[in-house]
Short mmCIF file of C-alpha atoms and ligand atoms in Angstrom, two decimals:
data_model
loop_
_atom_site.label_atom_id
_atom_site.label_comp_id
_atom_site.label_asym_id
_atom_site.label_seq_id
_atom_site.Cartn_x
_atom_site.Cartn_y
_atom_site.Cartn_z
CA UNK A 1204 16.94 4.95 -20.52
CA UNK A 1205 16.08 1.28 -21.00
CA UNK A 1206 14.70 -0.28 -23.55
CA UNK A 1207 12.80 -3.39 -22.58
CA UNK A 1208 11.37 -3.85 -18.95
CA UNK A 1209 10.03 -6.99 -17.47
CA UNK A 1210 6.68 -6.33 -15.34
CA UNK A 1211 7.24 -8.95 -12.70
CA UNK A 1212 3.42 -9.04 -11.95
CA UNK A 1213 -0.13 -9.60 -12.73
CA UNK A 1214 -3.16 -7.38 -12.36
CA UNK A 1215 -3.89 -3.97 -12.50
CA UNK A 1216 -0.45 -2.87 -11.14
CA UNK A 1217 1.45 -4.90 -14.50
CA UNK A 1218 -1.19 -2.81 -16.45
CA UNK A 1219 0.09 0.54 -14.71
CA UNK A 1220 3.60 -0.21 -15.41
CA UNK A 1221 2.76 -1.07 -19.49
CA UNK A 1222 1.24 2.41 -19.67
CA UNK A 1223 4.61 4.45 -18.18
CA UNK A 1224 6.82 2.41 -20.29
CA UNK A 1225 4.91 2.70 -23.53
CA UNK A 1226 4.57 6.57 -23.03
CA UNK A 1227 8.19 6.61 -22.55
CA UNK A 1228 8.84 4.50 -25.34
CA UNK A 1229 9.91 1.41 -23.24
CA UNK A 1230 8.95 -2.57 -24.72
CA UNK A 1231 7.30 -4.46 -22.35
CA UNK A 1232 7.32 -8.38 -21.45
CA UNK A 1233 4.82 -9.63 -19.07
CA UNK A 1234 5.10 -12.62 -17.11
CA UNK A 1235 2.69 -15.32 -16.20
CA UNK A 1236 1.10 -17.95 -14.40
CA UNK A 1237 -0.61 -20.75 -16.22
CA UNK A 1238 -3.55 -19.57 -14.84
CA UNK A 1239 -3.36 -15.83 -16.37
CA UNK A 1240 -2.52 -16.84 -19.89
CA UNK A 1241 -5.66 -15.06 -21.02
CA UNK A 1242 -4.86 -12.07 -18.24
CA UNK A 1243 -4.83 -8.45 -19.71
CA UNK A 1244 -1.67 -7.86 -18.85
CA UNK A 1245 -0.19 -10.60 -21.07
CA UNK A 1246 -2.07 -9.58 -24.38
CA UNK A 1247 -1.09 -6.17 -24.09
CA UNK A 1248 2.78 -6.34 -23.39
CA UNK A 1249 4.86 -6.77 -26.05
CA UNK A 1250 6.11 -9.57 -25.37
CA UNK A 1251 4.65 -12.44 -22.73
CA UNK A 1252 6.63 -15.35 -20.55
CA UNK A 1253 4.76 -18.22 -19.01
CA UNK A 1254 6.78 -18.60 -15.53
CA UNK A 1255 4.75 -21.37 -13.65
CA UNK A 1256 1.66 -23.02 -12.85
CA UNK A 1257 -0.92 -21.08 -10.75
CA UNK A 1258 0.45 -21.60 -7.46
CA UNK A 1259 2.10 -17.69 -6.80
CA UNK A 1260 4.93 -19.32 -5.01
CA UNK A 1261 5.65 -21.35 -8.42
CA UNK A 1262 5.02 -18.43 -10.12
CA UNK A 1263 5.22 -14.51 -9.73
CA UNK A 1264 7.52 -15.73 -6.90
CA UNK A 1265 9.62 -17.72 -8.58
CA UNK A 1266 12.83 -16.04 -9.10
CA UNK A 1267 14.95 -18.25 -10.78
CA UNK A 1268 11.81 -18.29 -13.26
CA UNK A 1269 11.56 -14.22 -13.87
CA UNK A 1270 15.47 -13.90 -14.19
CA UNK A 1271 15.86 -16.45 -16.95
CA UNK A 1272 12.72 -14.80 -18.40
CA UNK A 1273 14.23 -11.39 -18.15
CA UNK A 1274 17.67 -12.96 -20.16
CA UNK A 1275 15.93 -14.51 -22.55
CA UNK A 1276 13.70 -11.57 -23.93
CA UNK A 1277 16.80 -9.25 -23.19
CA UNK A 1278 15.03 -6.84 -20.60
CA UNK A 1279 17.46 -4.38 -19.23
CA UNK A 1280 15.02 -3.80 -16.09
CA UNK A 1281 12.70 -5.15 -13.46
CA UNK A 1282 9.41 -3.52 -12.40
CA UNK A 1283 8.55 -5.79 -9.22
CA UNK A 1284 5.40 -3.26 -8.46
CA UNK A 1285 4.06 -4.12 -5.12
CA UNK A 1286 3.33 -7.39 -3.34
CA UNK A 1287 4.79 -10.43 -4.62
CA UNK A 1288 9.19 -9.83 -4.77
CA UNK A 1289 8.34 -6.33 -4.77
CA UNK A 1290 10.24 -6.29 -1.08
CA UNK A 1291 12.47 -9.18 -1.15
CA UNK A 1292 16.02 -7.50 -0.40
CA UNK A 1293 16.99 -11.10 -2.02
CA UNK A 1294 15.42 -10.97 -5.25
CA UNK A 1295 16.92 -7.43 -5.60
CA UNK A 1296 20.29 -8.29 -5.53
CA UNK A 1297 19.66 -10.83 -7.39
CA UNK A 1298 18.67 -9.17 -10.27
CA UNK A 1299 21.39 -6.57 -10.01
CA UNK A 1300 23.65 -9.52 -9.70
CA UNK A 1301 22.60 -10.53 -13.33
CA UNK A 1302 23.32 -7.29 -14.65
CA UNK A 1303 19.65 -6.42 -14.65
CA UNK A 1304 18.29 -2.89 -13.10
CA UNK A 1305 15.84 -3.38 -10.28
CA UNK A 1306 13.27 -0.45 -10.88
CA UNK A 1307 13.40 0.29 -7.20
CA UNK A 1308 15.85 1.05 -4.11
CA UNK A 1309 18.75 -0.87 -3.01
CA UNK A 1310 18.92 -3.70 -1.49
CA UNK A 1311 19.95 -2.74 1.65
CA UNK A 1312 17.32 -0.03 1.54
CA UNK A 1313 14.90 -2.40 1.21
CA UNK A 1314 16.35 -4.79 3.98
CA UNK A 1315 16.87 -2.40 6.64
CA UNK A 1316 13.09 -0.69 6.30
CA UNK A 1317 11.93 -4.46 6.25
CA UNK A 1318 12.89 -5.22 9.54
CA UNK A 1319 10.54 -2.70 11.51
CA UNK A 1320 13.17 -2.12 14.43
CA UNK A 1321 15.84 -1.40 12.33
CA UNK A 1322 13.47 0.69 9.74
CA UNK A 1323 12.46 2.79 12.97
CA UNK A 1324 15.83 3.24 14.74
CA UNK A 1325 16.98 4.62 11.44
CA UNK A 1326 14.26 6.76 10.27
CA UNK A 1327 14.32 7.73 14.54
CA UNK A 1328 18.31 8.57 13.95
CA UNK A 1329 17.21 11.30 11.29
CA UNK A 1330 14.16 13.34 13.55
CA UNK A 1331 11.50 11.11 12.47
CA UNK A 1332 8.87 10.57 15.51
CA UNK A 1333 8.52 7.28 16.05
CA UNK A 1334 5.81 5.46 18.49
CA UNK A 1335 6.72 5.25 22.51
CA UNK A 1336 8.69 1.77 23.00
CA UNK A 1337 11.32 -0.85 23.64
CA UNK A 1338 15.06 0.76 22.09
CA UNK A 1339 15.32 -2.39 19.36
CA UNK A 1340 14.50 -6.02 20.61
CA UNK A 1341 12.33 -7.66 23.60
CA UNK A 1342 14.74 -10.54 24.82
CA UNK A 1343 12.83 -11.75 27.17
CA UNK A 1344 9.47 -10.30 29.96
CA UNK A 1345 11.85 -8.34 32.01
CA UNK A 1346 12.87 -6.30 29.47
CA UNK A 1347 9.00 -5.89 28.21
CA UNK A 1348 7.97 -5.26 32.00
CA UNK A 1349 10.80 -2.28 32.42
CA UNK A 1350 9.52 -0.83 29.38
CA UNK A 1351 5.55 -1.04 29.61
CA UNK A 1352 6.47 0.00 33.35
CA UNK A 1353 7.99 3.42 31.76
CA UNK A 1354 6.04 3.61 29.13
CA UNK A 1355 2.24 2.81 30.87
CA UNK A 1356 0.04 0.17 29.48
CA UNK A 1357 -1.92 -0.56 27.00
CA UNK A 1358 1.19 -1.89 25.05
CA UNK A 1359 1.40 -3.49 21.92
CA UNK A 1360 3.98 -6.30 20.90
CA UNK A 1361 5.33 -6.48 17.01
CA UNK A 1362 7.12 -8.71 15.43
CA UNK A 1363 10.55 -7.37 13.53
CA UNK A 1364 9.74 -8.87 10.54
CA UNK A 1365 5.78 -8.63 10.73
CA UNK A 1366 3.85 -5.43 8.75
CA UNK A 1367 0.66 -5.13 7.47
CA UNK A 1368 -1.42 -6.25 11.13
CA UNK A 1369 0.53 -10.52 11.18
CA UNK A 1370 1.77 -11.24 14.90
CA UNK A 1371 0.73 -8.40 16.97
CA UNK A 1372 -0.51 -8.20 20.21
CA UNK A 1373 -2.13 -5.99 22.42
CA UNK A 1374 -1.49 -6.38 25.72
CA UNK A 1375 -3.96 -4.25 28.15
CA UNK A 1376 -2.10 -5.01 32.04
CA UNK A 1377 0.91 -6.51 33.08
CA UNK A 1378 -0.53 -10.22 34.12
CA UNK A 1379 -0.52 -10.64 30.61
CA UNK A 1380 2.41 -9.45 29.17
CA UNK A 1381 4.49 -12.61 29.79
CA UNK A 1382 1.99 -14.55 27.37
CA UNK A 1383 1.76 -11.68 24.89
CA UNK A 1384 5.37 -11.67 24.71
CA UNK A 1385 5.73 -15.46 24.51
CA UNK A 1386 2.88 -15.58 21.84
CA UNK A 1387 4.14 -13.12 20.02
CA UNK A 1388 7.61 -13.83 19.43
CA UNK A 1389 6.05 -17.80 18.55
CA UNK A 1390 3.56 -16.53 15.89
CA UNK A 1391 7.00 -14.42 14.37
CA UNK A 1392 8.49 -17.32 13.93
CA UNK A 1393 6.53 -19.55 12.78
CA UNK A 1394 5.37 -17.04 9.96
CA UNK A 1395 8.54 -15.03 9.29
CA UNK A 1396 11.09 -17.70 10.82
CA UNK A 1397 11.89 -15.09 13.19
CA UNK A 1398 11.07 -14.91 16.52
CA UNK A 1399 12.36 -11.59 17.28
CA UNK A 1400 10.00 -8.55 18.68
CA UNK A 1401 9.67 -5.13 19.99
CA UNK A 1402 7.13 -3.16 22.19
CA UNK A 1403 5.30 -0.18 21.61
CA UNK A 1404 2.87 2.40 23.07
CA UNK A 1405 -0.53 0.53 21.81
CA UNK A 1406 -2.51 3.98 20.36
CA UNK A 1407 -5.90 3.44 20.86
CA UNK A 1408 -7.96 5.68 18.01
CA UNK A 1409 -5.52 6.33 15.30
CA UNK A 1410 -5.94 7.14 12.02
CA UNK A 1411 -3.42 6.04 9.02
CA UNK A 1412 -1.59 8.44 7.70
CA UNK A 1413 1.36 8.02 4.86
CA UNK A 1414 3.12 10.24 3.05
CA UNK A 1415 4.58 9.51 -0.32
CA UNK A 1416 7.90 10.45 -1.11
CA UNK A 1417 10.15 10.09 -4.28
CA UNK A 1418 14.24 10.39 -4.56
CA UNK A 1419 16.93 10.06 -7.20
CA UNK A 1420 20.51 9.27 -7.35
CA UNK A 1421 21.78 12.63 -7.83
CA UNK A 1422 20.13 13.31 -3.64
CA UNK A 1423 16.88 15.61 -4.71
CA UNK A 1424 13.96 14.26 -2.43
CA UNK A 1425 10.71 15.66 -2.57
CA UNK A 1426 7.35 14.74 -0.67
CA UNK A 1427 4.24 14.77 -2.24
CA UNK A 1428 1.77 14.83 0.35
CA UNK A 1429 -0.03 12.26 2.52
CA UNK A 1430 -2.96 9.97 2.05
CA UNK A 1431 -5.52 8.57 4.63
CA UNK A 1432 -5.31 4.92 4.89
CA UNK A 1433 -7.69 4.26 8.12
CA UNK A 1434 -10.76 2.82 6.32
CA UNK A 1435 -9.58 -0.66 7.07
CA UNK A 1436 -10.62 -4.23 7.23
CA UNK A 1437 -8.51 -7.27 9.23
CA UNK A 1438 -5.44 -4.92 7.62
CA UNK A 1439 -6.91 -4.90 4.06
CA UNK A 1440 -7.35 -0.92 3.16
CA UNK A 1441 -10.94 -0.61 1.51
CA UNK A 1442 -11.03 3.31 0.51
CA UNK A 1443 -7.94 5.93 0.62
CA UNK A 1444 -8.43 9.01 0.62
CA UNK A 1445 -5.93 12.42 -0.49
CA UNK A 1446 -5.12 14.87 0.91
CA UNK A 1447 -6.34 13.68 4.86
CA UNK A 1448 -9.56 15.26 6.39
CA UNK A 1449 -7.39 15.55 9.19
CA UNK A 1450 -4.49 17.65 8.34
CA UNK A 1451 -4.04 21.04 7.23
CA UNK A 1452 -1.70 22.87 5.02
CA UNK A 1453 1.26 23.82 7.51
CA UNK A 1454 1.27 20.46 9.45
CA UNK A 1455 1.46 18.78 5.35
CA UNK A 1456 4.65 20.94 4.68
CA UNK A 1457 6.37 20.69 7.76
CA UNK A 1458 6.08 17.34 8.49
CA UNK A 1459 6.83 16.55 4.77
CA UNK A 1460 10.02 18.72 5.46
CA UNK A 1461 10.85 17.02 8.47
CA UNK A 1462 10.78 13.15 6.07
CA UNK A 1463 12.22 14.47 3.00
CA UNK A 1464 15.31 15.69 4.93
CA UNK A 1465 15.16 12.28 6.49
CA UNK A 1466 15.07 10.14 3.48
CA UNK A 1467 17.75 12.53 1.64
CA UNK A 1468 20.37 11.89 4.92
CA UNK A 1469 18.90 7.99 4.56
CA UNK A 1470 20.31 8.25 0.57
CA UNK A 1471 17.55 6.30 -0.23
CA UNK A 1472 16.22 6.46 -3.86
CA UNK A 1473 13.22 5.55 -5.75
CA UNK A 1474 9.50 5.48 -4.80
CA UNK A 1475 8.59 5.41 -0.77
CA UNK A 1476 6.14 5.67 1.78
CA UNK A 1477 6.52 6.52 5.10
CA UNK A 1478 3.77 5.20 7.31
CA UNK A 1479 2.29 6.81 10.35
CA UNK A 1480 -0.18 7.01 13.23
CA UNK A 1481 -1.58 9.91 13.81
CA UNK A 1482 -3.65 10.69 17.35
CA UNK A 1483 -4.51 13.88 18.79
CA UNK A 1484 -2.23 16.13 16.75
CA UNK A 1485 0.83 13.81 16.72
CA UNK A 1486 2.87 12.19 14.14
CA UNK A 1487 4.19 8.31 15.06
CA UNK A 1488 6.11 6.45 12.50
CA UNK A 1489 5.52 2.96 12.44
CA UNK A 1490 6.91 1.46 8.79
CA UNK A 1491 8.28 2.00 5.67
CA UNK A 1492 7.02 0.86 2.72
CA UNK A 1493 9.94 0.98 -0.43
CA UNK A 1494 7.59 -0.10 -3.19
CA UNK A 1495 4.63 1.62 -5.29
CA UNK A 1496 1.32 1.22 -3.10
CA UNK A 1497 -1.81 0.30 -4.21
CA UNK A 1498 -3.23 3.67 -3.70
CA UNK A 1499 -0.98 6.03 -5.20
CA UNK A 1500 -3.17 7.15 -8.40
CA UNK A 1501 -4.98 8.97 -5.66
CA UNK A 1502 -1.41 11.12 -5.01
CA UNK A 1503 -1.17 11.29 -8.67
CA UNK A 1504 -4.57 12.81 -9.11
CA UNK A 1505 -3.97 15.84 -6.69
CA UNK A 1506 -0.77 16.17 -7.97
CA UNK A 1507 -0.45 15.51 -11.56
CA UNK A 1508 2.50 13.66 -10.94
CA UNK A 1509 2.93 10.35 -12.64
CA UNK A 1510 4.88 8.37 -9.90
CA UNK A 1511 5.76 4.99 -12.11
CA UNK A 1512 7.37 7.10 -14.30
CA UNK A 1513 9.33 8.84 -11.77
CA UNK A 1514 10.31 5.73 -10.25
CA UNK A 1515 11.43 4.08 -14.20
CA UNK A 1516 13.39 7.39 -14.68
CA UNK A 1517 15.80 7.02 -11.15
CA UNK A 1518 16.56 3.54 -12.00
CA UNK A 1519 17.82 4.53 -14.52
CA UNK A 1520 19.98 7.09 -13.44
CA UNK A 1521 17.51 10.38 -14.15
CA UNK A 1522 16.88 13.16 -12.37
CA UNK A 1523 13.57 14.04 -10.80
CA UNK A 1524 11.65 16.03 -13.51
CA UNK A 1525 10.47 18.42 -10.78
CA UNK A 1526 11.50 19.80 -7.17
CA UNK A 1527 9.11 20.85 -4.49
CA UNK A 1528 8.61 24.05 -5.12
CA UNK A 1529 6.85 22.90 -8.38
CA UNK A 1530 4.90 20.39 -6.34
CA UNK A 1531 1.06 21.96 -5.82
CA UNK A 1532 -1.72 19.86 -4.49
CA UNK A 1533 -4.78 20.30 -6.47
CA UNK A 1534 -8.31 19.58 -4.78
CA UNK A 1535 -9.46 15.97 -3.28
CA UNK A 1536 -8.89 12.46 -4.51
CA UNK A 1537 -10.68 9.26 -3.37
CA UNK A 1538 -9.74 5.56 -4.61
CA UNK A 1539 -12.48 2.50 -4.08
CA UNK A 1540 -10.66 -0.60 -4.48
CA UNK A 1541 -13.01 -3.08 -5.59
CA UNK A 1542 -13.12 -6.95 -4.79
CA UNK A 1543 -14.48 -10.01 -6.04
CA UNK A 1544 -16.21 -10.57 -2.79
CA UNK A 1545 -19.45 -10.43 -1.43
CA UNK A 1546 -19.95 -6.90 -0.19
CA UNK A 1547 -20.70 -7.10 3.29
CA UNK A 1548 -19.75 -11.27 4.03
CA UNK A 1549 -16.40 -10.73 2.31
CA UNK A 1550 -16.47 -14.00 0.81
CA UNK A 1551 -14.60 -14.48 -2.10
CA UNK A 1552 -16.22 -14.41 -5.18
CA UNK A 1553 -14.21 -15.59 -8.67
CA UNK A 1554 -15.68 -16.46 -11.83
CA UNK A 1555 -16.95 -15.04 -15.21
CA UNK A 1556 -16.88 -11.62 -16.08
CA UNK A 1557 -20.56 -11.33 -18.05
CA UNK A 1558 -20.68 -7.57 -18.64
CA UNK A 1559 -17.73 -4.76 -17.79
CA UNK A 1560 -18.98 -1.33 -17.99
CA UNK A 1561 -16.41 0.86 -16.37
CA UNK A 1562 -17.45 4.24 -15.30
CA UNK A 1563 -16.08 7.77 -17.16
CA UNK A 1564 -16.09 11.30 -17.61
CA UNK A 1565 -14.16 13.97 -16.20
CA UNK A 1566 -11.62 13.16 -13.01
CA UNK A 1567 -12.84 9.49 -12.94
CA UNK A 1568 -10.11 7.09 -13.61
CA UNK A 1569 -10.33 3.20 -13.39
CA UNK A 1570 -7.84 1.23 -12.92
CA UNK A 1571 -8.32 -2.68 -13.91
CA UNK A 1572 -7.23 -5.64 -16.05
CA UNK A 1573 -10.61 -6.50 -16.60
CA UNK A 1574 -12.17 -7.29 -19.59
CA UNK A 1575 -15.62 -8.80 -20.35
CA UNK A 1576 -15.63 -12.87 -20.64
CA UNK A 1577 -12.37 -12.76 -18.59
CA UNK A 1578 -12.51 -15.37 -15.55
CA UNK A 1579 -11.37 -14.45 -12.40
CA UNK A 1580 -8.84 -16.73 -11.15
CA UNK A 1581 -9.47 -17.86 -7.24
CA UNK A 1582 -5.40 -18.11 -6.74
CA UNK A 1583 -4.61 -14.46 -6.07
CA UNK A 1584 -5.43 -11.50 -4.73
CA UNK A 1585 -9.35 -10.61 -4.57
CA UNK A 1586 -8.85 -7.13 -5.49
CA UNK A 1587 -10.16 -6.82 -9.44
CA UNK A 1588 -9.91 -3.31 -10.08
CA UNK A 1589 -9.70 0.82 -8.47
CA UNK A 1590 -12.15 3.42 -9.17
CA UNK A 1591 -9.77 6.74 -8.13
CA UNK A 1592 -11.94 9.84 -8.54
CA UNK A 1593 -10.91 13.78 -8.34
CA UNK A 1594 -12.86 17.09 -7.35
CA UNK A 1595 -12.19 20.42 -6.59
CA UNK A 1596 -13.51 19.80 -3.01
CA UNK A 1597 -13.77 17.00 -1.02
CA UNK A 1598 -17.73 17.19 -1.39
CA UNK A 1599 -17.05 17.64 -5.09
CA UNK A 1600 -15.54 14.48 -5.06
CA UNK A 1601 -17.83 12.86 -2.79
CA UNK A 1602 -20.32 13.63 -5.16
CA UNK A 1603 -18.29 12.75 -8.44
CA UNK A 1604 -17.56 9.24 -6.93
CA UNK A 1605 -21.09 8.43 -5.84
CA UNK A 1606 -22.38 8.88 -9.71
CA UNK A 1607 -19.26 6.60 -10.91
CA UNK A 1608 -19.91 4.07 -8.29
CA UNK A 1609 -23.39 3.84 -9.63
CA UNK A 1610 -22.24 3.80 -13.14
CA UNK A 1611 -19.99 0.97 -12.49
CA UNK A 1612 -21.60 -2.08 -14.07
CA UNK A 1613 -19.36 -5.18 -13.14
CA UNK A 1614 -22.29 -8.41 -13.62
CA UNK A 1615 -21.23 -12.44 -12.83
CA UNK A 1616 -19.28 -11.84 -9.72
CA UNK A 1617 -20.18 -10.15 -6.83
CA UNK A 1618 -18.77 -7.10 -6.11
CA UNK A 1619 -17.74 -4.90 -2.98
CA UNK A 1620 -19.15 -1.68 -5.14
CA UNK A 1621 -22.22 -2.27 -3.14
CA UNK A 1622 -20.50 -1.37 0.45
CA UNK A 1623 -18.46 1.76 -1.12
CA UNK A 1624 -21.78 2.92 -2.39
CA UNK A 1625 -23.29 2.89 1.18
CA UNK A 1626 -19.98 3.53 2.92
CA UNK A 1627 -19.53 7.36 1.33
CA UNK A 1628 -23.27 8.11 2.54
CA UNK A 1629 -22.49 7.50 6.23
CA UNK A 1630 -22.33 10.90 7.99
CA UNK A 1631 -19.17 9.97 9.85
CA UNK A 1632 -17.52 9.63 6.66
CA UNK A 1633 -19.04 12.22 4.74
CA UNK A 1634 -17.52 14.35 7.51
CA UNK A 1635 -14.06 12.79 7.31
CA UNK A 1636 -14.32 11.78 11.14
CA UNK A 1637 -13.08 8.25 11.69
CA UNK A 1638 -10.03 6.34 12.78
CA UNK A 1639 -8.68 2.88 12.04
CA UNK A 1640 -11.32 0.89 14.11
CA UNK A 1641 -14.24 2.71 12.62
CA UNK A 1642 -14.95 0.94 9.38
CA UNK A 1643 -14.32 -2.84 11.62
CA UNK A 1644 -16.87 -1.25 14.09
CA UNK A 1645 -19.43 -0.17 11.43
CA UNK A 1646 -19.36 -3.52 9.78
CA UNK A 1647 -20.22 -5.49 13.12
CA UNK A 1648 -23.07 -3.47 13.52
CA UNK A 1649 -24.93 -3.91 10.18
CA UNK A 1650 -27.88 -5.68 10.14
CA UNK A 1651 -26.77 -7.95 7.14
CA UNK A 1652 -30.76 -9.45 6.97
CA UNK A 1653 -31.90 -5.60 6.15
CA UNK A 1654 -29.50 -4.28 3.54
C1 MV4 B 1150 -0.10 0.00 15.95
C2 MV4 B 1150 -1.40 0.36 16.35
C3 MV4 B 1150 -1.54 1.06 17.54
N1 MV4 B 1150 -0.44 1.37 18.27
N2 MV4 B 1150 0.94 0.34 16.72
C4 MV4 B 1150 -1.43 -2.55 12.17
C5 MV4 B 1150 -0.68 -2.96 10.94
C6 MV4 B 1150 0.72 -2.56 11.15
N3 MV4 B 1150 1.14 -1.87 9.98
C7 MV4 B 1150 0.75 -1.70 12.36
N4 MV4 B 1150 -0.58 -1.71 12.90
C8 MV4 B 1150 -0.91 -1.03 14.02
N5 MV4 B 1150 0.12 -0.66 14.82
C9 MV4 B 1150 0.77 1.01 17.84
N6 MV4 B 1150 1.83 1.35 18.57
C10 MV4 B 1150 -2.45 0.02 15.53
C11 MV4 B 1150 -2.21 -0.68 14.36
C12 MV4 B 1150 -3.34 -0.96 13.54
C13 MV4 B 1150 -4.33 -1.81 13.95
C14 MV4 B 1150 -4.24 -2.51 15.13
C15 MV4 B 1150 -5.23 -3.34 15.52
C16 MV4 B 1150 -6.36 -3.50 14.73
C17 MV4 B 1150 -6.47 -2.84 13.56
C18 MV4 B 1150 -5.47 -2.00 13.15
C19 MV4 B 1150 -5.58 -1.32 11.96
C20 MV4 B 1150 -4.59 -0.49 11.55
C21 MV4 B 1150 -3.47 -0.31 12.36
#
């Protein structure tokens, strides 16, 4: 097992990674931005590297930075957790090129699930179902028009190297495919410096479905379920939700089946999520993500299964502690994540933490690097901490979550607490019935004069 790993990260996720290594008797060294000198996640690591100034891109992206910080405190292994290098194929190799383990999948795992047409050609190869469209790239509009022509319209156009909602476009007829194509493919490349895109079916009330897998070296792959990722704003998740309102039992298992097999043929190892729409009883893949999410404590809750650790222990060469017939999904989990924003303008919001009262009790977890008199930076991420809460039911948890949300005392920034709070009282939601537009739709229609 190793013995020291560097968290390449701030936040809450740096403070997840801490707590698996020190329960599995691992040192820790954090690293650091000028900014986060005073962050939690640098007073309680064992050790702490300042890598930069605030900028991210001078620091928690710097790479050249994080690998000499690695060699000097003598880490053995790098927990990238998610955003930042977390899916740089690059920074990968070049930690394994330093003799350094990458807590994470190869590579060329990475690379080929982070270009979307390769990611769904392969995934396609192994009796995934992936969405309606072109086979690979759109050259030019007369491959787009024999496509949309087979296919019917509305279409959507993707870039290869897009994910997470940048340079798409929905194109409704043909007299306007040309531009879409053109605009498209321009967007691409001047935010991914590459130009290159695909076509799909364009599903029009989807809901977000993922499922969470986890594989080691030795080829065991198990699923553990999905989670319901359609309460959505301009591609920011708000709430996720575990297991899905929307699925039962027998479509869980046998499409978890149907990936597991997949990503076992794939050989790919370490912690992943397989992303899909889901409309009118279907399955369509559209990504895959090769990193911890944001939202897996709400996997872990149903499951019991601490995925960090599982993903520490493959790195370094273990076997899965369980297989899935030991996998059993227990009751309903929902996760809040919680911004320093202004609840219903969605301005951001940094400052002073005055008073941190985090909420407790049976099946409520928070997860947060908060701490009272902290100050918020206003260089990363708005996102300040996740209120995950279990029940037996889904109501039970409804229920649970309502009392912690009002428990949750956060004063000195504004919080989105306030639109969770109101969110989980709105009938559609209470009866799990909404897709990917609905939380976008419910938002334009607030009267934000009368809240
Ligand atoms: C789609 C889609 C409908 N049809 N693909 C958005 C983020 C990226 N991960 C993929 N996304 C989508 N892909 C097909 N074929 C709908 C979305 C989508 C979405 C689209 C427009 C506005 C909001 C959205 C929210 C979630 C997903």
């Amino acid at each position: 097992m190793f013995e020291k790993v560097l968290i390449a990260n701030r936040g809450e996720i740096a403070l997840r990674i801490h707590r698996a290594c020190r329960e599995m008797g691992i040192k820790t060294v954090a690293v650091h931005s000028v900014a986060d000198a005073n962050a939690m996640h640098v007073k309680l690591a064992d050790e702490s590297v300042c890598i930069g100034p605030n900028a991210s891109a001078d620091s928690y992206l710097n790479i050249p930075a994080i690998i000499t910080a690695a060699q000097i405190t003598g880490a053995d292994a790098i927990h990238p957790g998610y955003g930042f290098l977390s899916e740089n194929a690059r920074f990968a190799e070049i930690v394994e090129e330093h003799g350094i383990a990458f807590i994470g999948p190869t590579a060329e795992h990475i690379r080929v699930m982070g270009d979307k047409i390769s990611a769904k050609a392969t995934v396609e190869k192994y009796g995934i179902p992936v969405v309606p469209g072109s086979k690979g790239e759109i050259r030019n509009y007369k491959d787009a028009k024999k496509v949309a022509d087979e296919i019917g319209f509305p279409v959507i156009v993707k870039a290869a190297s897009g994910g997470g909602g940048r340079g798409m476009q929905i194109v409704r007829s043909a007299d306007r495919l040309e531009e879409a194509v053109n605009t498209a493919s321009r967007e691409a490349e001047v935010s991914f410096g590459d130009g290159t895109v695909y076509l799909e079916k364009f599903l029009t009330l989807p809901r977000h479905i993922e499922f969470q897998i986890l594989a080691d070296k030795h080829g065991n792959v198990v699923h553990l379920g999905e989670r319901d990722c359609s309460l959505q704003r301009r591609h920011q998740k708000v709430l996720e939700e575990a297991p899905s309102p929307a699925l039962n039992s027998e479509m869980r298992m046998k499409t978890g089946k149907v990936i597991a097999d997949a990503i076992k043929a794939i050989g790919f190892v370490g912690a992943g999520t397989i992303e899909f729409l889901y409309e009118e009883g279907e399955f369509y893949f559209i990504e895959m993500n090769t990193r911890i999410q944001v939202e897996h404590p709400i996997t872990e809750m149903i499951t019991g299964i601490d995925l960090v650790r599982e993903q520490i222990r493959v790195a370094a060469g273990q076997p899965l502690t369980m297989s899935q017939e030991d996998i059993k999904f227990h009751g309903h989990a929902i996760e809040c994540r919680i911004n320093a924003e202004d609840p219903f303008t969605f301005m951001p919001s940094p400052g002073k933490i005055k008073t941190y009262h985090p909420p407790g009790g049976l099946d409520v977890r928070v997860d947060s690097a908060l701490y009272a008199g902290y100050s918020i930076p206003p260089y990363y991420d708005s996102m300040i901490a996740k209120l995950i809460v279990h029940g037996k039911s889904r109501n039970d948890c409804l229920m649970r979550l309502r009392r912690a949300l009002e428990e949750f005392v956060i004063d000195g920034v504004k919080t989105t607490i306030p639109l969770h709070e109101k969110l989980i009282r709105e009938p559609d939601f209470i009866d799990g019935n909404y897709d990917i537009h609905w939380l976008e739709h419910y938002l334009d229609n607030l009267d934000l004069d009368n809240l």
